[in-house]
Coordinates of C-alpha atoms in Angstrom, one line a residue:
M1 CA -1.0 15.6 -28.8
K2 CA -0.1 12.4 -30.6
H3 CA 0.6 9.4 -28.2
A4 CA 4.0 7.7 -28.3
N5 CA 4.0 4.2 -29.8
F6 CA 5.7 2.7 -26.7
V7 CA 4.6 1.9 -23.1
H8 CA 6.7 0.9 -20.1
L9 CA 5.3 -2.4 -18.9
H10 CA 8.0 -3.2 -16.3
V11 CA 8.4 -0.5 -13.7
H12 CA 9.5 -0.5 -10.0
T13 CA 8.3 2.4 -7.9
Q14 CA 9.3 3.3 -4.4
Y15 CA 6.8 0.6 -3.2
S16 CA 9.5 -1.9 -4.2
L17 CA 10.9 -1.1 -0.8
L18 CA 14.6 -0.1 -0.8
D19 CA 14.8 -1.3 -4.4
G20 CA 12.7 0.9 -6.6
M21 CA 13.1 4.7 -6.2
I22 CA 10.5 6.1 -8.6
R23 CA 8.0 8.5 -7.0
L24 CA 4.6 8.3 -8.6
D25 CA 4.2 12.0 -9.2
D26 CA 7.6 12.1 -10.9
L27 CA 6.7 9.0 -13.0
F28 CA 3.6 10.6 -14.4
K29 CA 5.3 13.9 -15.1
K30 CA 7.8 11.9 -17.1
A31 CA 5.0 9.9 -18.8
K32 CA 3.3 13.1 -19.9
E33 CA 6.5 14.5 -21.1
Y34 CA 7.0 11.4 -23.3
A35 CA 3.3 11.5 -24.4
M36 CA 2.9 7.9 -23.2
P37 CA -0.7 6.7 -23.4
A38 CA -0.3 4.2 -20.5
M39 CA 2.1 3.1 -17.8
A40 CA 2.4 -0.1 -15.7
I41 CA 3.4 -0.6 -12.1
T42 CA 5.2 -4.0 -11.4
D43 CA 6.6 -3.8 -7.9
H44 CA 8.5 -6.7 -6.5
G45 CA 6.1 -9.2 -4.9
N46 CA 3.5 -6.7 -3.6
M47 CA 0.6 -4.4 -4.5
F48 CA 1.4 -1.7 -2.0
G49 CA 1.1 1.1 -4.5
A50 CA -1.6 -0.2 -6.8
I51 CA -4.5 2.1 -5.8
D52 CA -2.2 5.2 -5.3
F53 CA -0.8 4.5 -8.8
Y54 CA -4.2 4.0 -10.3
K55 CA -5.6 7.3 -8.9
Q56 CA -2.6 9.3 -9.8
A57 CA -2.5 7.9 -13.4
Y58 CA -6.1 8.9 -14.1
A59 CA -5.5 12.3 -12.5
N60 CA -2.7 12.8 -15.0
G61 CA -4.6 11.5 -18.1
I62 CA -2.5 8.3 -18.2
K63 CA -4.0 4.8 -18.5
P64 CA -3.0 2.8 -15.4
I65 CA -1.9 -0.8 -15.8
I66 CA -1.7 -2.6 -12.4
G67 CA 0.7 -5.4 -12.2
C68 CA 3.4 -7.1 -10.1
E69 CA 6.8 -8.8 -10.6
L70 CA 6.1 -12.0 -8.8
Y71 CA 8.6 -14.3 -7.3
V72 CA 7.9 -17.9 -8.4
A73 CA 9.2 -20.9 -6.4
P74 CA 11.0 -23.5 -8.5
R75 CA 8.7 -26.2 -7.0
S76 CA 6.0 -25.8 -4.4
R77 CA 5.6 -22.4 -2.6
F78 CA 5.6 -24.4 0.6
D79 CA 9.0 -25.9 -0.1
R80 CA 11.8 -24.3 1.9
T81 CA 14.8 -26.6 1.1
T82 CA 16.7 -24.4 -1.4
S83 CA 19.7 -22.8 0.1
T84 CA 19.9 -19.4 -1.7
I85 CA 17.5 -16.7 -2.8
G86 CA 18.5 -17.4 -6.5
E87 CA 17.5 -21.0 -6.1
A88 CA 14.4 -20.2 -4.2
T89 CA 12.8 -17.7 -6.6
R90 CA 12.4 -16.9 -10.2
H91 CA 10.8 -13.6 -11.5
L92 CA 7.6 -13.3 -13.6
V93 CA 5.7 -10.1 -14.5
V94 CA 1.9 -10.2 -14.5
L95 CA -0.4 -7.4 -15.7
V96 CA -4.1 -7.0 -15.0
K97 CA -6.5 -6.9 -17.9
N98 CA -9.8 -6.6 -16.1
M99 CA -11.5 -6.9 -12.7
Q100 CA -11.1 -10.7 -12.7
G101 CA -7.4 -10.3 -13.3
Y102 CA -7.2 -7.8 -10.4
K103 CA -9.0 -10.2 -8.1
N104 CA -6.6 -13.0 -9.1
L105 CA -3.6 -10.8 -8.6
M106 CA -4.8 -9.9 -5.1
K107 CA -5.0 -13.7 -4.4
L108 CA -1.5 -14.3 -5.8
A109 CA 0.1 -11.4 -3.9
S110 CA -1.6 -12.4 -0.7
A111 CA -0.7 -16.1 -0.9
A112 CA 2.9 -15.2 -1.8
H113 CA 3.2 -13.5 1.6
M114 CA 1.1 -15.7 3.8
E115 CA 1.9 -19.1 2.3
G116 CA 5.0 -18.9 0.2
F117 CA 7.4 -16.5 2.1
Y118 CA 10.9 -17.8 2.0
Y119 CA 13.6 -15.2 1.4
R120 CA 10.9 -13.5 -0.7
P121 CA 7.1 -13.7 -1.0
R122 CA 6.6 -16.6 -3.5
V123 CA 3.9 -18.1 -5.6
D124 CA 4.2 -21.4 -7.5
K125 CA 2.9 -22.7 -10.9
E126 CA 0.0 -24.5 -9.2
L127 CA -1.2 -21.2 -7.9
L128 CA -0.6 -19.5 -11.2
K129 CA -2.8 -22.0 -12.9
Q130 CA -5.6 -21.4 -10.5
C131 CA -5.3 -17.6 -10.8
S132 CA -4.4 -16.9 -14.4
E133 CA -7.7 -15.6 -15.7
G134 CA -7.6 -11.9 -16.6
L135 CA -3.8 -11.7 -16.5
I136 CA -1.1 -11.1 -19.0
A137 CA 2.3 -12.5 -18.1
S138 CA 5.8 -11.8 -19.4
S139 CA 9.1 -13.6 -18.8
A140 CA 10.7 -10.8 -16.7
C141 CA 14.4 -10.1 -16.3
L142 CA 17.6 -12.2 -16.1
H143 CA 16.2 -13.6 -12.9
G144 CA 13.2 -15.0 -14.8
E145 CA 13.0 -18.7 -15.4
I146 CA 13.4 -18.6 -19.2
A147 CA 16.3 -16.1 -19.3
S148 CA 18.1 -18.0 -16.5
H149 CA 18.0 -21.2 -18.6
I150 CA 19.2 -19.4 -21.7
V151 CA 22.2 -17.8 -20.0
R152 CA 23.2 -21.2 -18.7
G153 CA 23.0 -22.7 -22.2
N154 CA 19.9 -24.8 -21.4
M155 CA 17.7 -23.9 -24.4
D156 CA 15.6 -27.1 -24.1
E157 CA 14.7 -26.1 -20.5
A158 CA 14.0 -22.6 -21.6
R159 CA 11.7 -23.8 -24.4
K160 CA 9.9 -26.1 -21.9
A161 CA 9.4 -23.3 -19.4
A162 CA 8.1 -21.0 -22.2
L163 CA 5.6 -23.5 -23.4
E164 CA 4.4 -24.2 -19.8
L165 CA 3.9 -20.5 -19.0
R166 CA 2.0 -20.0 -22.3
Q167 CA -0.2 -22.9 -21.4
I168 CA -0.9 -21.5 -17.9
F169 CA -1.9 -18.0 -19.1
G170 CA -3.2 -18.8 -22.6
E171 CA -1.8 -18.4 -26.0
D172 CA -2.6 -14.7 -26.3
N173 CA -1.6 -13.8 -22.8
F174 CA 2.1 -14.7 -22.5
Y175 CA 5.0 -12.6 -23.9
L176 CA 8.8 -13.0 -23.9
E177 CA 10.5 -9.9 -22.4
I178 CA 13.7 -8.5 -24.0
M179 CA 15.9 -5.7 -22.6
E180 CA 18.9 -3.6 -23.6
N181 CA 20.8 -2.7 -20.5
G182 CA 24.4 -3.3 -21.4
I183 CA 24.8 -6.4 -19.3
P184 CA 26.6 -9.2 -21.3
D185 CA 24.3 -11.9 -20.0
Q186 CA 21.3 -9.9 -21.2
K187 CA 22.6 -10.0 -24.8
I188 CA 22.8 -13.8 -24.5
A189 CA 19.3 -13.9 -23.1
N190 CA 17.9 -11.7 -25.8
R191 CA 19.3 -13.9 -28.6
G192 CA 17.7 -16.9 -27.0
L193 CA 14.4 -15.2 -26.4
I194 CA 14.2 -13.9 -30.0
E195 CA 14.9 -17.4 -31.2
L196 CA 12.2 -18.9 -28.9
S197 CA 9.8 -16.2 -30.1
K198 CA 10.3 -17.3 -33.7
D199 CA 10.2 -21.0 -33.0
L200 CA 7.2 -21.0 -30.7
S201 CA 5.3 -18.0 -32.0
I202 CA 5.4 -16.3 -28.7
P203 CA 5.4 -12.5 -29.1
L204 CA 8.1 -10.2 -27.8
I205 CA 7.8 -7.1 -25.7
A206 CA 10.6 -4.6 -25.0
T207 CA 11.0 -3.4 -21.5
N208 CA 13.6 -1.6 -19.4
D209 CA 13.0 -3.0 -15.8
C210 CA 12.9 0.7 -14.6
H211 CA 14.1 1.1 -11.0
Y212 CA 14.8 4.9 -11.0
L213 CA 13.6 7.9 -12.9
N214 CA 16.6 9.5 -14.5
A215 CA 19.9 8.2 -15.9
D216 CA 21.8 10.2 -13.3
H217 CA 20.1 8.4 -10.4
A218 CA 22.0 5.2 -11.0
E219 CA 24.6 6.0 -8.2
A220 CA 21.8 6.8 -5.8
H221 CA 20.1 3.5 -6.6
N222 CA 23.3 1.6 -5.9
V223 CA 23.4 3.3 -2.5
L224 CA 19.8 2.4 -1.9
L225 CA 20.6 -1.3 -2.6
C226 CA 23.4 -1.0 0.0
I227 CA 21.0 0.3 2.5
Q228 CA 18.7 -2.6 1.8
T229 CA 21.4 -5.2 2.2
G230 CA 23.4 -3.6 5.0
K231 CA 26.5 -3.4 2.7
T232 CA 28.7 -0.5 1.7
I233 CA 29.6 0.5 -1.9
E234 CA 33.1 -0.8 -1.2
D235 CA 31.9 -4.4 -0.7
K236 CA 32.8 -6.4 -3.7
D237 CA 30.1 -9.1 -3.1
R238 CA 27.3 -6.6 -2.7
M239 CA 24.0 -6.8 -4.7
S240 CA 24.0 -4.3 -7.5
M241 CA 22.4 -3.8 -10.9
T242 CA 25.9 -3.9 -12.7
S243 CA 24.5 -1.3 -15.2
D244 CA 23.4 2.3 -15.2
Q245 CA 20.6 1.8 -17.7
F246 CA 17.6 1.0 -15.5
Y247 CA 15.9 4.4 -15.8
V248 CA 12.6 5.5 -17.4
K249 CA 13.8 5.8 -21.0
S250 CA 12.0 7.8 -23.6
P251 CA 10.1 6.1 -26.5
E252 CA 12.8 7.3 -28.9
E253 CA 15.5 5.7 -26.8
M254 CA 13.6 2.4 -26.7
Q255 CA 12.9 2.5 -30.4
A256 CA 16.5 3.0 -31.2
L257 CA 17.6 0.2 -28.9
F258 CA 15.2 -2.3 -30.5
A259 CA 15.3 -1.1 -34.1
D260 CA 16.0 -4.7 -35.2
V261 CA 12.9 -6.0 -33.5
P262 CA 10.3 -3.2 -33.9
E263 CA 7.5 -5.6 -33.1
A264 CA 8.7 -5.7 -29.5
I265 CA 8.1 -2.0 -29.3
A266 CA 4.7 -2.1 -31.0
N267 CA 3.5 -5.0 -28.8
T268 CA 3.8 -2.9 -25.7
V269 CA 1.1 -0.6 -27.0
S270 CA -1.0 -3.7 -27.9
V271 CA -0.7 -5.1 -24.4
A272 CA -1.6 -1.7 -22.9
E273 CA -4.7 -1.6 -25.1
R274 CA -5.8 -4.9 -23.7
C275 CA -5.5 -3.8 -20.1
N276 CA -8.8 -2.1 -19.1
L277 CA -9.3 -2.3 -15.4
T278 CA -11.8 0.2 -14.0
F279 CA -12.7 0.8 -10.3
E280 CA -16.0 2.3 -9.0
F281 CA -14.6 4.5 -6.3
G282 CA -17.3 6.0 -4.0
K283 CA -18.9 2.7 -3.1
F284 CA -18.9 1.6 0.6
Y285 CA -18.7 -2.0 1.7
L286 CA -20.0 -1.8 5.3
P287 CA -19.7 -4.9 7.5
K288 CA -23.1 -6.5 8.4
F289 CA -24.3 -5.9 11.9
E290 CA -26.8 -8.6 13.0
V291 CA -30.0 -7.4 14.6
K292 CA -31.7 -10.0 16.8
N293 CA -35.2 -9.3 15.3
P294 CA -35.0 -10.1 11.6
E295 CA -38.1 -7.9 11.0
E296 CA -36.3 -4.8 12.4
S297 CA -34.1 -2.9 10.0
L298 CA -30.7 -1.5 11.0
E299 CA -32.1 2.0 10.8
D300 CA -35.1 1.2 13.0
Y301 CA -32.9 -0.6 15.5
L302 CA -30.5 2.4 15.7
E303 CA -33.4 4.8 16.1
R304 CA -34.9 2.8 18.9
K305 CA -31.6 2.4 20.8
A306 CA -30.8 6.1 20.3
I307 CA -34.2 7.2 21.7
E308 CA -34.0 4.8 24.6
G309 CA -30.4 5.9 25.3
L310 CA -31.3 9.6 25.2
D311 CA -34.2 9.1 27.5
K312 CA -32.0 7.4 30.1
L313 CA -29.5 10.3 29.9
L314 CA -32.1 13.1 30.2
P315 CA -32.1 13.1 34.1
T316 CA -28.3 13.7 33.9
I317 CA -28.7 16.3 31.2
M318 CA -31.3 18.2 33.2
K319 CA -28.8 18.8 36.0
Y320 CA -27.1 21.5 34.0
Q321 CA -30.1 22.9 32.2
K322 CA -32.0 26.1 33.0
E323 CA -35.0 25.4 30.8
D324 CA -37.9 23.2 31.9
E325 CA -37.8 19.5 31.2
A326 CA -40.4 19.6 28.3
A327 CA -38.4 22.2 26.4
V328 CA -35.1 20.4 27.0
R329 CA -36.7 17.1 25.9
E330 CA -38.0 18.7 22.7
K331 CA -34.6 20.3 21.9
Y332 CA -32.7 17.1 22.4
H333 CA -35.1 14.9 20.5
K334 CA -35.3 17.3 17.6
R335 CA -31.5 17.2 17.3
L336 CA -31.5 13.4 17.6
R337 CA -34.2 13.1 14.9
S338 CA -32.2 15.4 12.6
E339 CA -29.0 13.4 13.1
L340 CA -30.7 10.1 12.6
E341 CA -32.3 11.3 9.3
I342 CA -28.8 12.1 8.0
I343 CA -27.3 8.9 9.2
K344 CA -30.1 6.8 7.6
K345 CA -29.9 8.8 4.3
M346 CA -26.2 8.2 4.1
G347 CA -26.5 4.5 4.9
F348 CA -24.3 4.5 8.0
A349 CA -26.7 3.0 10.6
G350 CA -24.6 -0.2 10.7
Y351 CA -21.4 1.8 11.3
F352 CA -22.8 3.4 14.5
L353 CA -24.1 0.1 15.8
I354 CA -20.8 -1.7 15.2
V355 CA -18.8 1.0 17.1
S356 CA -21.4 1.0 19.9
D357 CA -21.2 -2.7 20.2
F358 CA -17.5 -3.1 20.6
I359 CA -17.4 -0.1 23.0
K360 CA -20.1 -1.7 25.1
H361 CA -18.1 -5.0 25.1
A362 CA -15.0 -3.0 26.3
K363 CA -16.9 -1.4 29.1
H364 CA -18.6 -4.7 30.1
T365 CA -15.2 -6.5 30.3
G366 CA -13.5 -3.6 32.2
V367 CA -11.3 -2.3 29.4
P368 CA -11.0 1.5 30.0
V369 CA -12.5 3.6 27.2
G370 CA -11.9 7.3 26.5
P371 CA -14.9 9.7 26.7
G372 CA -14.7 10.7 23.0
R373 CA -12.1 12.2 20.6
G374 CA -12.3 14.5 17.6
S375 CA -15.4 15.5 15.6
A376 CA -17.4 12.4 16.7
A377 CA -18.0 14.2 20.0
G378 CA -20.4 16.5 18.0
S379 CA -22.9 13.7 17.5
L380 CA -25.9 13.3 19.9
V381 CA -26.6 9.9 18.4
A382 CA -23.1 8.8 19.4
Y383 CA -23.7 10.2 23.0
A384 CA -27.1 8.5 23.2
I385 CA -25.8 5.0 22.3
R386 CA -22.7 5.5 24.5
I387 CA -20.0 5.7 21.8
T388 CA -19.0 9.0 23.5
D389 CA -19.6 10.4 27.0
I390 CA -19.9 14.0 25.9
D391 CA -23.1 16.0 25.5
P392 CA -22.6 17.9 22.2
I393 CA -25.5 20.4 22.9
R394 CA -24.1 21.3 26.3
Y395 CA -20.7 22.2 24.8
G396 CA -22.0 23.7 21.5
L397 CA -20.5 21.0 19.2
L398 CA -21.7 20.7 15.6
F399 CA -22.8 17.4 14.1
E400 CA -21.9 18.6 10.6
R401 CA -18.2 18.7 11.5
F402 CA -18.5 15.0 12.0
L403 CA -20.9 14.0 9.3
N404 CA -21.7 16.4 6.5
P405 CA -24.7 15.4 4.2
D406 CA -23.2 17.4 1.4
R407 CA -19.9 15.4 1.4
I408 CA -20.4 11.7 1.1
S409 CA -17.5 10.1 3.1
M410 CA -17.3 7.4 5.7
P411 CA -17.7 8.5 9.3
D412 CA -14.5 8.5 11.3
I413 CA -14.8 7.7 15.0
D414 CA -11.5 7.5 16.9
I415 CA -11.8 5.4 20.1
D416 CA -9.3 5.4 22.9
F417 CA -8.7 2.2 24.7
C418 CA -6.3 1.2 27.5
Q419 CA -3.0 0.6 25.7
E420 CA -2.4 -2.8 27.4
R421 CA -5.9 -4.2 26.6
R422 CA -6.5 -2.7 23.2
G423 CA -5.7 -6.2 21.7
E424 CA -8.7 -7.7 23.5
I425 CA -11.1 -5.5 21.6
I426 CA -9.4 -6.3 18.2
K427 CA -9.8 -10.0 19.2
Y428 CA -13.5 -9.4 20.0
V429 CA -14.3 -8.0 16.6
T430 CA -12.2 -10.6 14.9
E431 CA -14.2 -13.4 16.5
K432 CA -17.5 -11.6 16.0
Y433 CA -17.1 -10.8 12.3
G434 CA -14.7 -13.5 11.2
K435 CA -10.9 -13.8 11.0
D436 CA -11.1 -13.5 7.2
K437 CA -13.0 -10.2 7.5
V438 CA -10.8 -8.3 9.9
T439 CA -7.3 -6.9 9.4
Q440 CA -5.0 -4.2 10.5
I441 CA -3.7 -1.6 8.0
C442 CA -0.3 -1.1 6.4
T443 CA 1.7 2.1 6.7
F444 CA 5.1 3.1 5.5
G445 CA 8.2 4.5 7.3
K446 CA 10.0 7.1 5.2
M447 CA 13.6 8.0 4.7
M448 CA 13.4 11.4 6.5
A449 CA 16.1 14.1 6.8
K450 CA 18.3 12.8 9.7
G451 CA 17.6 9.2 9.0
V452 CA 18.5 9.3 5.3
I453 CA 21.8 11.1 6.1
R454 CA 22.7 8.2 8.5
D455 CA 21.6 5.6 6.0
V456 CA 23.7 7.1 3.1
G457 CA 26.6 7.7 5.3
R458 CA 26.7 4.1 6.4
A459 CA 26.4 2.9 2.7
L460 CA 29.4 5.2 1.7
N461 CA 31.4 3.8 4.6
I462 CA 32.0 7.3 6.2
P463 CA 33.0 7.0 9.8
Y464 CA 30.0 7.0 12.2
G465 CA 31.2 10.0 14.2
E466 CA 31.4 12.1 11.1
V467 CA 28.0 11.1 9.8
D468 CA 26.5 11.6 13.3
R469 CA 27.9 15.1 13.5
I470 CA 26.4 16.1 10.1
A471 CA 23.0 14.5 10.9
K472 CA 22.8 16.4 14.2
L473 CA 23.0 19.7 12.2
V474 CA 19.4 19.0 11.0
P475 CA 17.2 21.3 13.2
T476 CA 14.7 19.5 15.4
V477 CA 11.6 20.5 13.5
L478 CA 8.8 18.1 12.8
N479 CA 8.9 16.6 9.3
I480 CA 11.7 19.0 8.2
T481 CA 13.1 18.4 4.8
L482 CA 16.8 18.6 3.9
V483 CA 16.2 21.6 1.7
E484 CA 14.6 23.4 4.6
A485 CA 17.4 22.2 6.9
F486 CA 20.1 23.6 4.5
K487 CA 18.4 27.0 4.5
M488 CA 18.1 27.1 8.3
E489 CA 21.6 25.8 9.1
P490 CA 24.5 27.6 7.2
R491 CA 27.0 25.0 8.5
F492 CA 25.7 22.5 5.9
G493 CA 27.0 24.8 3.2
E494 CA 30.4 25.1 4.9
E495 CA 30.7 21.4 5.3
R496 CA 29.8 20.7 1.6
R497 CA 32.4 23.3 0.4
K498 CA 35.3 22.0 2.4
N499 CA 34.6 18.2 2.2
P500 CA 33.7 16.5 -1.1
Q501 CA 32.8 13.3 0.7
I502 CA 30.2 15.1 2.8
D503 CA 29.0 16.9 -0.2
K504 CA 28.4 13.6 -2.0
M505 CA 26.6 12.1 1.0
L506 CA 24.2 15.1 1.2
S507 CA 23.7 15.1 -2.6
L508 CA 22.7 11.5 -2.5
S509 CA 20.6 12.0 0.6
L510 CA 18.6 14.7 -1.3
I511 CA 17.8 12.2 -4.0
L512 CA 16.7 9.4 -1.6
E513 CA 14.9 11.6 1.0
G514 CA 11.2 10.8 1.4
L515 CA 11.3 7.3 -0.2
N516 CA 9.5 4.5 1.5
R517 CA 11.9 2.7 3.8
H518 CA 9.9 -0.1 5.3
S519 CA 6.3 -1.3 5.8
S520 CA 4.7 -1.5 9.3
V521 CA 1.3 -1.8 10.9
H522 CA -0.8 1.3 11.5
A523 CA -1.0 2.2 15.2
A524 CA -4.8 2.4 15.3
G525 CA -6.5 1.4 12.0
V526 CA -8.5 -1.8 11.8
V527 CA -10.6 -2.9 8.8
I528 CA -13.9 -4.8 9.2
S529 CA -15.1 -6.0 5.8
D530 CA -18.5 -7.2 4.6
A531 CA -16.9 -10.0 2.6
P532 CA -13.6 -12.1 2.9
L533 CA -10.8 -9.5 2.7
I534 CA -9.1 -11.5 0.0
E535 CA -11.9 -10.4 -2.3
R536 CA -11.3 -6.7 -1.5
V537 CA -7.6 -6.1 -0.8
P538 CA -4.3 -7.9 -1.0
L539 CA -2.9 -9.0 2.4
F540 CA 0.5 -9.7 3.9
A541 CA 1.7 -11.1 7.3
P542 CA 4.5 -9.2 9.0
K543 CA 5.2 -10.7 12.4
D544 CA 2.3 -13.1 12.0
D545 CA -0.3 -10.3 11.9
I546 CA -2.7 -10.2 9.0
V547 CA -2.3 -6.7 7.5
S548 CA -3.7 -5.1 4.3
Q549 CA -1.2 -4.2 1.6
Y550 CA -3.1 -1.0 1.1
S551 CA -2.5 2.0 3.3
M552 CA -5.3 3.9 5.1
K553 CA -6.2 6.3 2.3
D554 CA -6.3 3.4 -0.3
I555 CA -8.4 1.3 2.0
E556 CA -10.9 4.1 2.1
A557 CA -10.7 4.6 -1.7
V558 CA -11.7 1.0 -2.3
G559 CA -14.7 1.4 0.0
L560 CA -13.7 -0.6 3.0
T561 CA -14.6 0.5 6.5
K562 CA -11.8 1.6 8.8
F563 CA -12.1 1.8 12.6
D564 CA -9.6 3.5 14.8
F565 CA -8.6 1.5 17.9
L566 CA -6.2 3.9 19.6
G567 CA -4.1 2.6 22.5
L568 CA -3.9 5.4 25.0
K569 CA -1.2 5.1 27.7
T570 CA -3.0 7.7 29.9
L571 CA -6.0 5.3 30.3
T572 CA -3.6 2.5 31.3
V573 CA -2.0 4.8 33.9
I574 CA -5.3 5.9 35.3
R575 CA -6.5 2.3 35.5
N576 CA -3.3 1.1 37.3
A577 CA -3.6 4.1 39.7
I578 CA -7.1 3.1 40.6
D579 CA -6.1 -0.6 41.0
F580 CA -3.4 0.5 43.5
I581 CA -5.9 2.3 45.8

């Protein structure tokens, strides 16, 4: 199939929380339908979806272009004197060309959240100068610095801003972005941008600032913005796109819109051809566990500690054995040697030692620890070095369910700690391995069946009692979808037939259901890295915690080691009960 001669380089997915509503699987179906050779992701101020996007793009035969629509402070990112969000931020799109560009984008996205957050996560031009290598930039939308000046009639300031951004990113790495969305100010901006392009020899690209997939999703997107801002569609001063054109347009539509500037279409393909980021998935970046004797390897140290630990446990093990001690010893040591061989071969000795170390610290400081959870209870090595308190041979548990030599993947040991003192163990590993190498993991709350009905109902200004009554029709079934609920509960159909307002609420809810609603911190996951995290993942800081912008599956995809520190209320209750005796 012949590829289209246009690529979307300005796209907001559902990872632009409560702003973008494009699901990645739908995006790539559309890209394949349009025969697009590549597609970009440019979510607002974050990289939440970068790895998910990259993997899904390749799975669909589409070239992925990782990017971000950054918020740029007018002065320093540390300055917080401006009074409105418009004054505090200007938009700028950046796209990754190579691994150096990816690393620089991670630095920008992290600093925006951890240093420049004011209304929005912001960078500044000082930071852009430091992190411009490997990036292509474009002037973004009407909220971009250049377009803003043009609309206000300040062509001299627009020219100055364009020259400054070209100087920051390099002559071949900065583009002026034009759009056709029906907004009157956009037409003014386009005329000025085309003029600047001719005067300054800065190339144009045509984009559509895509926020939703299809043209008929514009109304649902307006409702989504109301949910974000706490407004209703009846509020005259609410934030809205003031156009219904921000969907993923076909190459033919874009060509027709920009027939007078065909180079702006052709340049999108040229930009895509210059973006060639590749990841080496399957590598693991294990944190370094320090062994006191520098002449002893991690593997030898683990073997020694496991043998010593097993020998100490043998008197306890013998209490429930019918065989003689020599036979039992041989059986257990044979299993231990077999497990150690697999662990060494897979390179996971350090992982076991790290887990053993922080569990040992927990027990030493009186933090209650669970006896073992999940498949890790099948490891005799874990039992020998006191990660678990369960004898896998006694209970017939298989090591291969925990660590399979035929499937290379990181071990996954879930550890239960007293809920009230779990933070002490996270603090311990943070101090031991370095604050810059330990982080918690991001997760996303979704707009689920009952919740999305309530959200949409509020946005449509339907009386609370009416919305609540409809939401309560959703059967109490874990992770039930609206489609399933409609099949199970015939009253939904009755309500839709007799009340157009309810029908509209449920129709819009169907479109928005399942989108990311907010980011939060994973209940258990903690990453310990071999290198400063800023070199491996983008970070952000909700409620002053340092958290990865990547979710658990993406953390594992980029090779980082995840440890599960579970806070178990039962352990807290047991400890308190003992204390009361």
